[in-house]
PDB file of C-alpha atoms in Angstrom:
ATOM      1  CA  UNK Q  29      -0.661   1.807  36.430  1.00  0.00           C
ATOM      2  CA  UNK Q  30      -3.006   4.574  37.642  1.00  0.00           C
ATOM      3  CA  UNK Q  31      -7.791   4.745  37.282  1.00  0.00           C
ATOM      4  CA  UNK Q  32      -8.064   7.311  35.163  1.00  0.00           C
ATOM      5  CA  UNK Q  33     -11.676   8.697  36.049  1.00  0.00           C
ATOM      6  CA  UNK Q  34     -13.807   9.958  32.900  1.00  0.00           C
ATOM      7  CA  UNK Q  35     -17.007  11.740  32.496  1.00  0.00           C
ATOM      8  CA  UNK Q  36     -19.024  12.077  29.664  1.00  0.00           C
ATOM      9  CA  UNK Q  37     -22.251  11.646  28.366  1.00  0.00           C
ATOM     10  CA  UNK Q  38     -23.589   9.391  25.985  1.00  0.00           C
ATOM     11  CA  UNK Q  39     -25.467  11.713  22.881  1.00  0.00           C
ATOM     12  CA  UNK Q  40     -21.980  13.321  22.367  1.00  0.00           C
ATOM     13  CA  UNK Q  41     -18.429   9.844  22.590  1.00  0.00           C
ATOM     14  CA  UNK Q  42     -21.146   7.180  20.938  1.00  0.00           C
ATOM     15  CA  UNK Q  43     -18.523   6.252  18.950  1.00  0.00           C
ATOM     16  CA  UNK Q  44     -15.647   5.829  22.990  1.00  0.00           C
ATOM     17  CA  UNK Q  45     -17.202   2.598  23.480  1.00  0.00           C
ATOM     18  CA  UNK Q  46     -19.856  -0.408  22.237  1.00  0.00           C
ATOM     19  CA  UNK Q  47     -22.245  -1.401  25.497  1.00  0.00           C
ATOM     20  CA  UNK Q  48     -24.864  -4.448  25.428  1.00  0.00           C
ATOM     21  CA  UNK Q  49     -27.660  -2.777  24.868  1.00  0.00           C
ATOM     22  CA  UNK Q  50     -29.244  -5.678  25.790  1.00  0.00           C
ATOM     23  CA  UNK Q  51     -28.331  -4.948  30.116  1.00  0.00           C
ATOM     24  CA  UNK Q  52     -31.261  -3.009  31.306  1.00  0.00           C
ATOM     25  CA  UNK Q  53     -30.285   0.472  33.523  1.00  0.00           C
ATOM     26  CA  UNK Q  54     -29.626   0.301  37.107  1.00  0.00           C
ATOM     27  CA  UNK Q  55     -28.166   2.192  39.747  1.00  0.00           C
ATOM     28  CA  UNK Q  56     -24.344   0.209  38.997  1.00  0.00           C
ATOM     29  CA  UNK Q  57     -24.140  -1.935  36.541  1.00  0.00           C
ATOM     30  CA  UNK Q  58     -20.807  -2.868  35.095  1.00  0.00           C
ATOM     31  CA  UNK Q  59     -19.282  -3.405  31.856  1.00  0.00           C
ATOM     32  CA  UNK Q  60     -16.480  -4.882  29.092  1.00  0.00           C
ATOM     33  CA  UNK Q  61     -15.857  -2.102  27.295  1.00  0.00           C
ATOM     34  CA  UNK Q  62     -13.893  -1.568  24.239  1.00  0.00           C
ATOM     35  CA  UNK Q  63     -12.383   1.840  23.029  1.00  0.00           C
ATOM     36  CA  UNK Q  64     -12.410   1.930  19.650  1.00  0.00           C
ATOM     37  CA  UNK Q  65      -9.428   4.924  19.790  1.00  0.00           C
ATOM     38  CA  UNK Q  66      -5.780   3.624  18.874  1.00  0.00           C
ATOM     39  CA  UNK Q  67      -6.916   0.477  21.344  1.00  0.00           C
ATOM     40  CA  UNK Q  68      -2.870  -1.753  22.620  1.00  0.00           C
ATOM     41  CA  UNK Q  69      -5.117  -3.942  24.509  1.00  0.00           C
ATOM     42  CA  UNK Q  70      -8.588  -4.556  26.102  1.00  0.00           C
ATOM     43  CA  UNK Q  71      -9.333  -2.255  29.139  1.00  0.00           C
ATOM     44  CA  UNK Q  72     -11.663  -3.235  31.787  1.00  0.00           C
ATOM     45  CA  UNK Q  73     -14.058   0.087  32.099  1.00  0.00           C
ATOM     46  CA  UNK Q  74     -16.272  -0.236  34.634  1.00  0.00           C
ATOM     47  CA  UNK Q  75     -19.803   1.749  34.269  1.00  0.00           C
ATOM     48  CA  UNK Q  76     -21.036   3.192  37.218  1.00  0.00           C
ATOM     49  CA  UNK Q  77     -25.270   4.465  35.934  1.00  0.00           C
ATOM     50  CA  UNK Q  78     -26.884   7.386  38.459  1.00  0.00           C
ATOM     51  CA  UNK Q  79     -29.949   8.242  38.363  1.00  0.00           C
ATOM     52  CA  UNK Q  80     -31.001   9.227  34.015  1.00  0.00           C
ATOM     53  CA  UNK Q  81     -31.752  12.742  33.970  1.00  0.00           C
ATOM     54  CA  UNK Q  82     -33.966  13.894  31.318  1.00  0.00           C
ATOM     55  CA  UNK Q  83     -31.978  14.540  28.521  1.00  0.00           C
ATOM     56  CA  UNK Q  84     -28.801  11.777  29.018  1.00  0.00           C
ATOM     57  CA  UNK Q  85     -26.686   9.208  30.620  1.00  0.00           C
ATOM     58  CA  UNK Q  86     -24.161  10.169  33.046  1.00  0.00           C
ATOM     59  CA  UNK Q  87     -21.905   8.107  34.041  1.00  0.00           C
ATOM     60  CA  UNK Q  88     -18.040   7.482  34.973  1.00  0.00           C
ATOM     61  CA  UNK Q  89     -15.738   5.718  34.050  1.00  0.00           C
ATOM     62  CA  UNK Q  90     -12.863   4.167  36.006  1.00  0.00           C
ATOM     63  CA  UNK Q  91     -10.400   2.347  33.591  1.00  0.00           C
ATOM     64  CA  UNK Q  92      -7.248   0.551  33.728  1.00  0.00           C
ATOM     65  CA  UNK Q  93      -5.832   1.694  30.635  1.00  0.00           C
ATOM     66  CA  UNK Q  94      -3.181   0.141  28.930  1.00  0.00           C
ATOM     67  CA  UNK Q  95      -0.454   2.237  28.068  1.00  0.00           C
ATOM     68  CA  UNK Q  96       1.077   1.335  23.979  1.00  0.00           C
ATOM     69  CA  UNK Q  97       4.366  -0.005  24.496  1.00  0.00           C
ATOM     70  CA  UNK Q  98       7.324   0.120  22.494  1.00  0.00           C
ATOM     71  CA  UNK Q  99       8.253  -3.619  20.820  1.00  0.00           C
ATOM     72  CA  UNK Q 100      11.287  -5.015  21.642  1.00  0.00           C
ATOM     73  CA  UNK Q 101      12.668  -6.355  18.722  1.00  0.00           C
ATOM     74  CA  UNK Q 102      15.716  -9.014  19.866  1.00  0.00           C
ATOM     75  CA  UNK Q 103      17.437 -11.618  18.212  1.00  0.00           C
ATOM     76  CA  UNK Q 104      15.626 -14.016  19.158  1.00  0.00           C
ATOM     77  CA  UNK Q 105      12.221 -12.655  18.753  1.00  0.00           C
ATOM     78  CA  UNK Q 106      12.737 -11.778  14.654  1.00  0.00           C
ATOM     79  CA  UNK Q 107      13.815 -15.531  15.137  1.00  0.00           C
ATOM     80  CA  UNK Q 108      10.388 -16.495  16.659  1.00  0.00           C
ATOM     81  CA  UNK Q 109       8.860 -14.382  13.831  1.00  0.00           C
ATOM     82  CA  UNK Q 110      10.281 -16.006  11.159  1.00  0.00           C
ATOM     83  CA  UNK Q 111      10.021 -19.849  12.083  1.00  0.00           C
ATOM     84  CA  UNK Q 112       5.889 -18.192  12.895  1.00  0.00           C
ATOM     85  CA  UNK Q 113       5.683 -16.977   9.624  1.00  0.00           C
ATOM     86  CA  UNK Q 114       7.276 -20.284   7.404  1.00  0.00           C
ATOM     87  CA  UNK Q 115       3.956 -22.186   8.539  1.00  0.00           C
ATOM     88  CA  UNK Q 116       1.657 -18.734   7.338  1.00  0.00           C
ATOM     89  CA  UNK Q 117       3.837 -19.633   3.999  1.00  0.00           C
ATOM     90  CA  UNK Q 118       3.659 -22.883   3.821  1.00  0.00           C
ATOM     91  CA  UNK Q 119      -0.464 -23.023   4.019  1.00  0.00           C
ATOM     92  CA  UNK Q 120      -0.533 -20.631   1.391  1.00  0.00           C
ATOM     93  CA  UNK Q 121       1.231 -22.749  -0.616  1.00  0.00           C
ATOM     94  CA  UNK Q 122      -1.083 -25.306  -0.184  1.00  0.00           C
ATOM     95  CA  UNK Q 123      -4.286 -23.236  -1.047  1.00  0.00           C
ATOM     96  CA  UNK Q 124      -3.097 -22.449  -4.334  1.00  0.00           C
ATOM     97  CA  UNK Q 125      -1.754 -25.935  -4.764  1.00  0.00           C
ATOM     98  CA  UNK Q 126      -5.336 -27.444  -4.517  1.00  0.00           C
ATOM     99  CA  UNK Q 127      -5.834 -25.002  -8.150  1.00  0.00           C
ATOM    100  CA  UNK Q 128      -4.565 -25.865 -11.853  1.00  0.00           C
ATOM    101  CA  UNK Q 129      -3.440 -22.546 -13.430  1.00  0.00           C
ATOM    102  CA  UNK Q 130      -6.001 -21.106 -14.301  1.00  0.00           C
ATOM    103  CA  UNK Q 131      -4.600 -18.999 -17.174  1.00  0.00           C
ATOM    104  CA  UNK Q 132      -7.462 -17.196 -17.569  1.00  0.00           C
ATOM    105  CA  UNK Q 133      -6.673 -15.527 -14.484  1.00  0.00           C
ATOM    106  CA  UNK Q 134      -3.888 -13.420 -15.566  1.00  0.00           C
ATOM    107  CA  UNK Q 135      -4.916 -12.710 -19.520  1.00  0.00           C
ATOM    108  CA  UNK Q 136      -5.765  -8.900 -20.023  1.00  0.00           C
ATOM    109  CA  UNK Q 137      -7.900 -10.290 -22.784  1.00  0.00           C
ATOM    110  CA  UNK Q 138     -10.208 -12.286 -20.909  1.00  0.00           C
ATOM    111  CA  UNK Q 139     -12.079 -10.451 -17.817  1.00  0.00           C
ATOM    112  CA  UNK Q 140     -12.388  -7.422 -19.586  1.00  0.00           C
ATOM    113  CA  UNK Q 141     -14.272  -6.103 -16.538  1.00  0.00           C
ATOM    114  CA  UNK Q 142     -15.930  -2.535 -17.430  1.00  0.00           C
ATOM    115  CA  UNK Q 143     -14.326   0.624 -16.595  1.00  0.00           C
ATOM    116  CA  UNK Q 144     -11.113  -1.076 -15.160  1.00  0.00           C
ATOM    117  CA  UNK Q 145      -7.739  -2.011 -17.551  1.00  0.00           C
ATOM    118  CA  UNK Q 146      -5.552  -5.191 -17.011  1.00  0.00           C
ATOM    119  CA  UNK Q 147      -6.468  -8.316 -15.618  1.00  0.00           C
ATOM    120  CA  UNK Q 148      -8.389 -10.691 -13.218  1.00  0.00           C
ATOM    121  CA  UNK Q 149      -5.681 -11.437 -10.766  1.00  0.00           C
ATOM    122  CA  UNK Q 150      -4.659  -6.876 -11.453  1.00  0.00           C
ATOM    123  CA  UNK Q 151      -8.788  -6.058 -10.279  1.00  0.00           C
ATOM    124  CA  UNK Q 152      -8.874  -8.592  -7.018  1.00  0.00           C
ATOM    125  CA  UNK Q 153      -5.459  -7.374  -5.606  1.00  0.00           C
ATOM    126  CA  UNK Q 154      -5.703  -3.925  -6.732  1.00  0.00           C
ATOM    127  CA  UNK Q 155      -9.485  -3.314  -5.163  1.00  0.00           C
ATOM    128  CA  UNK Q 156      -8.016  -5.843  -2.309  1.00  0.00           C
ATOM    129  CA  UNK Q 157      -5.142  -3.674  -1.803  1.00  0.00           C
ATOM    130  CA  UNK Q 158      -7.693  -0.474  -2.134  1.00  0.00           C
ATOM    131  CA  UNK Q 159     -10.502  -1.978   0.586  1.00  0.00           C
ATOM    132  CA  UNK Q 160      -7.066  -3.237   2.700  1.00  0.00           C
ATOM    133  CA  UNK Q 161      -5.300   0.677   2.979  1.00  0.00           C
ATOM    134  CA  UNK Q 162      -8.732   1.986   3.928  1.00  0.00           C
ATOM    135  CA  UNK Q 163      -8.756  -0.305   6.800  1.00  0.00           C
ATOM    136  CA  UNK Q 164      -5.932   0.739   8.385  1.00  0.00           C
ATOM    137  CA  UNK Q 165      -3.829  -2.633   7.036  1.00  0.00           C
ATOM    138  CA  UNK Q 166      -0.478  -0.440   5.590  1.00  0.00           C
ATOM    139  CA  UNK Q 167      -0.235   1.683   8.516  1.00  0.00           C
ATOM    140  CA  UNK Q 168       1.621  -1.176   9.471  1.00  0.00           C
ATOM    141  CA  UNK Q 169       5.826  -0.691   9.056  1.00  0.00           C
ATOM    142  CA  UNK Q 170       5.448  -4.760   8.445  1.00  0.00           C
ATOM    143  CA  UNK Q 171       3.358  -5.210   5.764  1.00  0.00           C
ATOM    144  CA  UNK Q 172       4.093  -3.049   1.725  1.00  0.00           C
ATOM    145  CA  UNK Q 173       1.315  -3.486  -0.595  1.00  0.00           C
ATOM    146  CA  UNK Q 174       2.119  -4.757  -4.657  1.00  0.00           C
ATOM    147  CA  UNK Q 175       0.348  -1.217  -6.201  1.00  0.00           C
ATOM    148  CA  UNK Q 176       0.993   1.273  -3.651  1.00  0.00           C
ATOM    149  CA  UNK Q 177       0.526   4.365  -6.958  1.00  0.00           C
ATOM    150  CA  UNK Q 178      -2.780   5.973  -5.380  1.00  0.00           C
ATOM    151  CA  UNK Q 179      -3.814   4.135  -2.977  1.00  0.00           C
ATOM    152  CA  UNK Q 180      -6.602   5.769  -0.898  1.00  0.00           C
ATOM    153  CA  UNK Q 181      -5.351   6.658   2.669  1.00  0.00           C
ATOM    154  CA  UNK Q 182      -6.644   4.555   6.343  1.00  0.00           C
ATOM    155  CA  UNK Q 183     -10.504   5.390   7.230  1.00  0.00           C
ATOM    156  CA  UNK Q 184     -10.141   3.710  11.475  1.00  0.00           C
ATOM    157  CA  UNK Q 185      -8.297   5.053  14.299  1.00  0.00           C
ATOM    158  CA  UNK Q 186      -4.860   4.853  13.812  1.00  0.00           C
ATOM    159  CA  UNK Q 187      -1.794   2.653  15.998  1.00  0.00           C
ATOM    160  CA  UNK Q 188       0.682   3.961  17.564  1.00  0.00           C
ATOM    161  CA  UNK Q 189       3.207   1.390  16.059  1.00  0.00           C
ATOM    162  CA  UNK Q 190       6.814   0.825  17.392  1.00  0.00           C
ATOM    163  CA  UNK Q 191       9.062   3.591  15.342  1.00  0.00           C
ATOM    164  CA  UNK Q 192      11.544   1.158  15.940  1.00  0.00           C
ATOM    165  CA  UNK Q 193      12.710   0.749  12.139  1.00  0.00           C
ATOM    166  CA  UNK Q 194      14.758   3.830  10.302  1.00  0.00           C
ATOM    167  CA  UNK Q 195      12.777   6.611   8.899  1.00  0.00           C
ATOM    168  CA  UNK Q 196      14.179   5.276   5.888  1.00  0.00           C
ATOM    169  CA  UNK Q 197      13.180   1.891   5.717  1.00  0.00           C
ATOM    170  CA  UNK Q 198       9.557   3.341   4.089  1.00  0.00           C
ATOM    171  CA  UNK Q 199      11.000   3.384   0.637  1.00  0.00           C
ATOM    172  CA  UNK Q 200      11.524   0.236   0.594  1.00  0.00           C
ATOM    173  CA  UNK Q 201       8.769  -2.330  -1.330  1.00  0.00           C
ATOM    174  CA  UNK Q 202      10.393  -4.403  -3.669  1.00  0.00           C
ATOM    175  CA  UNK Q 203       6.754  -6.157  -4.293  1.00  0.00           C
ATOM    176  CA  UNK Q 204       7.810  -5.700  -7.947  1.00  0.00           C
ATOM    177  CA  UNK Q 205      10.469  -8.076  -8.069  1.00  0.00           C
ATOM    178  CA  UNK Q 206       8.174 -11.007  -5.466  1.00  0.00           C
ATOM    179  CA  UNK Q 207       5.919 -10.396  -8.289  1.00  0.00           C
ATOM    180  CA  UNK Q 208       8.512 -11.542 -11.452  1.00  0.00           C
ATOM    181  CA  UNK Q 209       9.355 -14.861  -9.282  1.00  0.00           C
ATOM    182  CA  UNK Q 210       6.532 -15.583  -8.267  1.00  0.00           C
ATOM    183  CA  UNK Q 211       4.854 -15.731 -11.621  1.00  0.00           C
ATOM    184  CA  UNK Q 212       8.348 -16.596 -13.244  1.00  0.00           C
ATOM    185  CA  UNK Q 213       9.462 -19.459 -11.127  1.00  0.00           C
ATOM    186  CA  UNK Q 214       7.193 -20.092  -8.231  1.00  0.00           C
ATOM    187  CA  UNK Q 215       3.540 -21.039  -9.929  1.00  0.00           C
ATOM    188  CA  UNK Q 216       4.625 -22.833 -12.708  1.00  0.00           C
ATOM    189  CA  UNK Q 217       6.056 -25.963  -9.904  1.00  0.00           C
ATOM    190  CA  UNK Q 218       3.213 -25.251  -7.640  1.00  0.00           C
ATOM    191  CA  UNK Q 219       0.127 -24.495  -9.697  1.00  0.00           C
ATOM    192  CA  UNK Q 220      -0.785 -28.296 -12.282  1.00  0.00           C
ATOM    193  CA  UNK Q 221      -1.306 -27.872 -16.070  1.00  0.00           C
ATOM    194  CA  UNK Q 222      -5.441 -27.350 -16.778  1.00  0.00           C
ATOM    195  CA  UNK Q 223      -8.284 -24.730 -15.928  1.00  0.00           C
ATOM    196  CA  UNK Q 224     -10.997 -25.345 -13.048  1.00  0.00           C
ATOM    197  CA  UNK Q 225     -12.714 -21.955 -13.935  1.00  0.00           C
ATOM    198  CA  UNK Q 226     -12.288 -20.878 -10.736  1.00  0.00           C
ATOM    199  CA  UNK Q 227     -10.922 -17.909 -11.221  1.00  0.00           C
ATOM    200  CA  UNK Q 228     -11.666 -15.190  -8.337  1.00  0.00           C
ATOM    201  CA  UNK Q 229     -10.299 -17.571  -5.900  1.00  0.00           C
ATOM    202  CA  UNK Q 230      -7.286 -19.033  -7.776  1.00  0.00           C
ATOM    203  CA  UNK Q 231      -6.265 -15.292  -7.652  1.00  0.00           C
ATOM    204  CA  UNK Q 232      -7.075 -14.623  -4.356  1.00  0.00           C
ATOM    205  CA  UNK Q 233      -4.775 -17.218  -3.453  1.00  0.00           C
ATOM    206  CA  UNK Q 234      -2.480 -16.319  -5.185  1.00  0.00           C
ATOM    207  CA  UNK Q 235      -2.626 -12.536  -2.622  1.00  0.00           C
ATOM    208  CA  UNK Q 236      -2.163 -14.576   0.089  1.00  0.00           C
ATOM    209  CA  UNK Q 237       0.261 -16.132  -0.842  1.00  0.00           C
ATOM    210  CA  UNK Q 238       1.948 -13.293  -1.814  1.00  0.00           C
ATOM    211  CA  UNK Q 239       1.224 -10.850   0.695  1.00  0.00           C
ATOM    212  CA  UNK Q 240       3.014 -14.142   2.946  1.00  0.00           C
ATOM    213  CA  UNK Q 241       5.938 -14.153   1.003  1.00  0.00           C
ATOM    214  CA  UNK Q 242       6.321 -10.076   0.736  1.00  0.00           C
ATOM    215  CA  UNK Q 243       5.152  -9.580   5.108  1.00  0.00           C
ATOM    216  CA  UNK Q 244       8.473 -12.570   5.519  1.00  0.00           C
ATOM    217  CA  UNK Q 245      10.826 -10.603   2.629  1.00  0.00           C
ATOM    218  CA  UNK Q 246      10.239  -7.249   4.058  1.00  0.00           C
ATOM    219  CA  UNK Q 247      10.192  -8.535   7.152  1.00  0.00           C
ATOM    220  CA  UNK Q 248      14.246  -8.777   6.700  1.00  0.00           C
ATOM    221  CA  UNK Q 249      14.403  -4.388   7.639  1.00  0.00           C
ATOM    222  CA  UNK Q 250      13.633  -5.602  11.640  1.00  0.00           C
ATOM    223  CA  UNK Q 251      16.377  -8.581  10.849  1.00  0.00           C
ATOM    224  CA  UNK Q 252      18.459  -5.285   9.312  1.00  0.00           C
ATOM    225  CA  UNK Q 253      17.980  -3.052  12.963  1.00  0.00           C
ATOM    226  CA  UNK Q 254      17.861  -5.591  15.523  1.00  0.00           C
ATOM    227  CA  UNK Q 255      21.280  -7.081  14.396  1.00  0.00           C
ATOM    228  CA  UNK Q 256      22.672  -3.432  13.549  1.00  0.00           C
ATOM    229  CA  UNK Q 257      21.939  -2.377  16.641  1.00  0.00           C
ATOM    230  CA  UNK Q 258      23.986  -5.264  18.048  1.00  0.00           C
ATOM    231  CA  UNK Q 259      27.359  -4.920  16.299  1.00  0.00           C
ATOM    232  CA  UNK Q 260      27.305  -1.017  15.025  1.00  0.00           C
ATOM    233  CA  UNK Q 261      30.875  -1.380  14.969  1.00  0.00           C
ATOM    234  CA  UNK Q 262      30.870  -4.379  12.261  1.00  0.00           C
ATOM    235  CA  UNK Q 263      28.590  -2.273   9.643  1.00  0.00           C
ATOM    236  CA  UNK Q 264      29.051   1.795   9.589  1.00  0.00           C
ATOM    237  CA  UNK Q 265      32.585   1.226   7.610  1.00  0.00           C
ATOM    238  CA  UNK Q 266      30.353  -1.044   5.204  1.00  0.00           C
ATOM    239  CA  UNK Q 267      27.466   1.689   5.569  1.00  0.00           C
ATOM    240  CA  UNK Q 268      29.677   4.587   5.018  1.00  0.00           C
ATOM    241  CA  UNK Q 269      31.722   2.690   1.914  1.00  0.00           C
ATOM    242  CA  UNK Q 270      29.008   2.029   0.052  1.00  0.00           C
ATOM    243  CA  UNK Q 271      30.017  -1.719   0.456  1.00  0.00           C
ATOM    244  CA  UNK Q 272      26.578  -4.051  -0.922  1.00  0.00           C
ATOM    245  CA  UNK Q 273      29.114  -7.220  -1.485  1.00  0.00           C
ATOM    246  CA  UNK Q 274      30.412  -5.968   1.893  1.00  0.00           C
ATOM    247  CA  UNK Q 275      26.938  -6.371   3.448  1.00  0.00           C
ATOM    248  CA  UNK Q 276      25.814  -8.591   2.232  1.00  0.00           C
ATOM    249  CA  UNK Q 277      28.152 -11.344   2.790  1.00  0.00           C
ATOM    250  CA  UNK Q 278      28.310  -9.981   6.188  1.00  0.00           C
ATOM    251  CA  UNK Q 279      24.688 -11.138   6.431  1.00  0.00           C
ATOM    252  CA  UNK Q 280      25.212 -13.945   4.766  1.00  0.00           C
ATOM    253  CA  UNK Q 281      24.896 -17.820   6.712  1.00  0.00           C
ATOM    254  CA  UNK Q 282      25.529 -20.771   5.228  1.00  0.00           C
ATOM    255  CA  UNK Q 283      24.484 -22.927   7.277  1.00  0.00           C
ATOM    256  CA  UNK Q 284      21.696 -20.790   9.046  1.00  0.00           C
ATOM    257  CA  UNK Q 285      20.501 -20.959   5.858  1.00  0.00           C
ATOM    258  CA  UNK Q 286      20.298 -24.512   5.015  1.00  0.00           C
ATOM    259  CA  UNK Q 287      19.082 -24.927   8.095  1.00  0.00           C
ATOM    260  CA  UNK Q 288      16.194 -22.589   7.403  1.00  0.00           C
ATOM    261  CA  UNK Q 289      15.477 -24.746   3.910  1.00  0.00           C
ATOM    262  CA  UNK Q 290      15.612 -27.879   5.532  1.00  0.00           C
ATOM    263  CA  UNK Q 291      12.877 -27.159   8.340  1.00  0.00           C
ATOM    264  CA  UNK Q 292      10.489 -25.199   5.931  1.00  0.00           C
ATOM    265  CA  UNK Q 293      10.748 -28.507   3.877  1.00  0.00           C
ATOM    266  CA  UNK Q 294       9.503 -30.881   6.509  1.00  0.00           C
ATOM    267  CA  UNK Q 295       7.552 -27.943   7.572  1.00  0.00           C
ATOM    268  CA  UNK Q 296       5.582 -28.925   4.413  1.00  0.00           C
ATOM    269  CA  UNK Q 297       5.740 -32.545   4.567  1.00  0.00           C
ATOM    270  CA  UNK Q 298       3.817 -32.841   7.211  1.00  0.00           C
ATOM    271  CA  UNK Q 299       1.464 -30.166   6.458  1.00  0.00           C
ATOM    272  CA  UNK Q 300       0.795 -31.474   3.774  1.00  0.00           C
ATOM    273  CA  UNK Q 301       0.535 -34.741   4.721  1.00  0.00           C
ATOM    274  CA  UNK Q 302      -3.562 -36.538   3.607  1.00  0.00           C
ATOM    275  CA  UNK Q 303      -5.051 -37.117   6.576  1.00  0.00           C
ATOM    276  CA  UNK Q 304      -7.195 -40.958   6.514  1.00  0.00           C
ATOM    277  CA  UNK Q 305      -8.288 -43.173   8.983  1.00  0.00           C
ATOM    278  CA  UNK Q 306      -8.216 -46.733   6.446  1.00  0.00           C
ATOM    279  CA  UNK Q 307      -6.368 -48.351   8.063  1.00  0.00           C
ATOM    280  CA  UNK Q 308      -6.089 -50.118   4.628  1.00  0.00           C
ATOM    281  CA  UNK Q 309      -4.063 -47.038   3.392  1.00  0.00           C
ATOM    282  CA  UNK Q 310      -1.393 -46.965   6.530  1.00  0.00           C
ATOM    283  CA  UNK Q 311       2.122 -46.484   4.889  1.00  0.00           C
ATOM    284  CA  UNK Q 312       0.468 -44.893   1.584  1.00  0.00           C
ATOM    285  CA  UNK Q 313       1.792 -41.332   2.220  1.00  0.00           C
ATOM    286  CA  UNK Q 314       0.113 -39.099   0.146  1.00  0.00           C
ATOM    287  CA  UNK Q 315       0.671 -35.201  -0.028  1.00  0.00           C
ATOM    288  CA  UNK Q 316      -0.471 -31.488  -1.314  1.00  0.00           C
ATOM    289  CA  UNK Q 317       2.071 -29.538  -2.071  1.00  0.00           C
ATOM    290  CA  UNK Q 318       5.560 -31.364  -2.396  1.00  0.00           C
ATOM    291  CA  UNK Q 319       8.060 -30.624   0.107  1.00  0.00           C
ATOM    292  CA  UNK Q 320      11.212 -29.553  -1.792  1.00  0.00           C
ATOM    293  CA  UNK Q 321       9.190 -26.351  -3.535  1.00  0.00           C
ATOM    294  CA  UNK Q 322       8.595 -24.756  -0.527  1.00  0.00           C
ATOM    295  CA  UNK Q 323      12.196 -25.487   0.119  1.00  0.00           C
ATOM    296  CA  UNK Q 324      13.126 -24.159  -3.632  1.00  0.00           C
ATOM    297  CA  UNK Q 325      11.194 -21.338  -2.670  1.00  0.00           C
ATOM    298  CA  UNK Q 326      13.341 -20.730   0.332  1.00  0.00           C
ATOM    299  CA  UNK Q 327      16.223 -20.839  -1.143  1.00  0.00           C
ATOM    300  CA  UNK Q 328      16.429 -19.255  -4.368  1.00  0.00           C
ATOM    301  CA  UNK Q 329      13.483 -16.642  -3.983  1.00  0.00           C
ATOM    302  CA  UNK Q 330      12.714 -15.848   0.035  1.00  0.00           C
ATOM    303  CA  UNK Q 331      15.938 -15.750   1.655  1.00  0.00           C
ATOM    304  CA  UNK Q 332      18.158 -14.116  -1.170  1.00  0.00           C
ATOM    305  CA  UNK Q 333      15.216 -11.333  -1.344  1.00  0.00           C
ATOM    306  CA  UNK Q 334      15.349 -10.679   2.218  1.00  0.00           C
ATOM    307  CA  UNK Q 335      19.338 -10.640   2.362  1.00  0.00           C
ATOM    308  CA  UNK Q 336      18.869  -7.948  -0.755  1.00  0.00           C
ATOM    309  CA  UNK Q 337      15.885  -6.383   1.684  1.00  0.00           C
ATOM    310  CA  UNK Q 338      18.168  -5.625   4.678  1.00  0.00           C
ATOM    311  CA  UNK Q 339      21.176  -4.261   1.944  1.00  0.00           C
ATOM    312  CA  UNK Q 340      18.521  -1.990   0.915  1.00  0.00           C
ATOM    313  CA  UNK Q 341      17.743  -0.640   4.312  1.00  0.00           C
ATOM    314  CA  UNK Q 342      21.587  -0.717   5.747  1.00  0.00           C
ATOM    315  CA  UNK Q 343      22.797   1.724   3.382  1.00  0.00           C
ATOM    316  CA  UNK Q 344      20.085   3.774   4.486  1.00  0.00           C
ATOM    317  CA  UNK Q 345      20.705   3.211   8.662  1.00  0.00           C
ATOM    318  CA  UNK Q 346      22.792   6.202   8.795  1.00  0.00           C
ATOM    319  CA  UNK Q 347      21.836   9.038   6.476  1.00  0.00           C
ATOM    320  CA  UNK Q 348      20.195  11.639   7.801  1.00  0.00           C
ATOM    321  CA  UNK Q 349      16.864  13.815   7.199  1.00  0.00           C
ATOM    322  CA  UNK Q 350      14.702  11.522   5.656  1.00  0.00           C
TER     323      UNK Q 350
END
């Protein structure tokens, strides 16, 4: 790693770094500054102040710049990532489970928001995704919006995300299927009947949970790429033959799927426990979430949809010019 010497003037480039304004200017002073353009890691920058000039302050930055490194994806790293995502999903399930169904959240006739046609749920999701798109969330290839139509471009400096996936990955978004699964299968089992009036909080909890599920399912693109690179000779004949059924069989490992569902259920049991210091309640376990609901979500929703994403990705893997 080489030191990079940069000379600039504050009045010309005020957006390059943050400086604590409470420190007095002196002949030699060091600061921790943070690059705002394409930050890979926080860089330690030493600033040597010289005597102030009439119209500007001249300084030399001695910076140990962190070079953007290609993120390494392996079977072990993607497995670890998937396991960590289980935690996020289970906690999001617990958060949504604390609210009753709150049907007005999804009733288009209830909200009647001026200038908007749709339910409060749709209003919250679309406006949240709009803001997150401006903040750069969807420049990350691991993220996929639920309503990609007419999303604004990012307004922040772009980050050099790893170009690990085949370009065809960008065309794969099965969030419509996730929405259908969420409202048809998951939500009726997760939320108890009732209404507590917390409609905005309910919609926000819905979105957090759906985004966690979506990220986990679409991570199948990375799983498929790792598997393809690990054994291209197994996948290429099936891809060229457009054999979706053969690809699905190659991607299916019942013993692994059983391990995942058991682990998720165990985590839900642990994470969902009500903690009490009352000795009189020893042995009485109260839960915030039915553990089998989490395992059923994985068995009937997350795992099958993840494999659908993998198959769709592999079918595009050998395409050129996308």
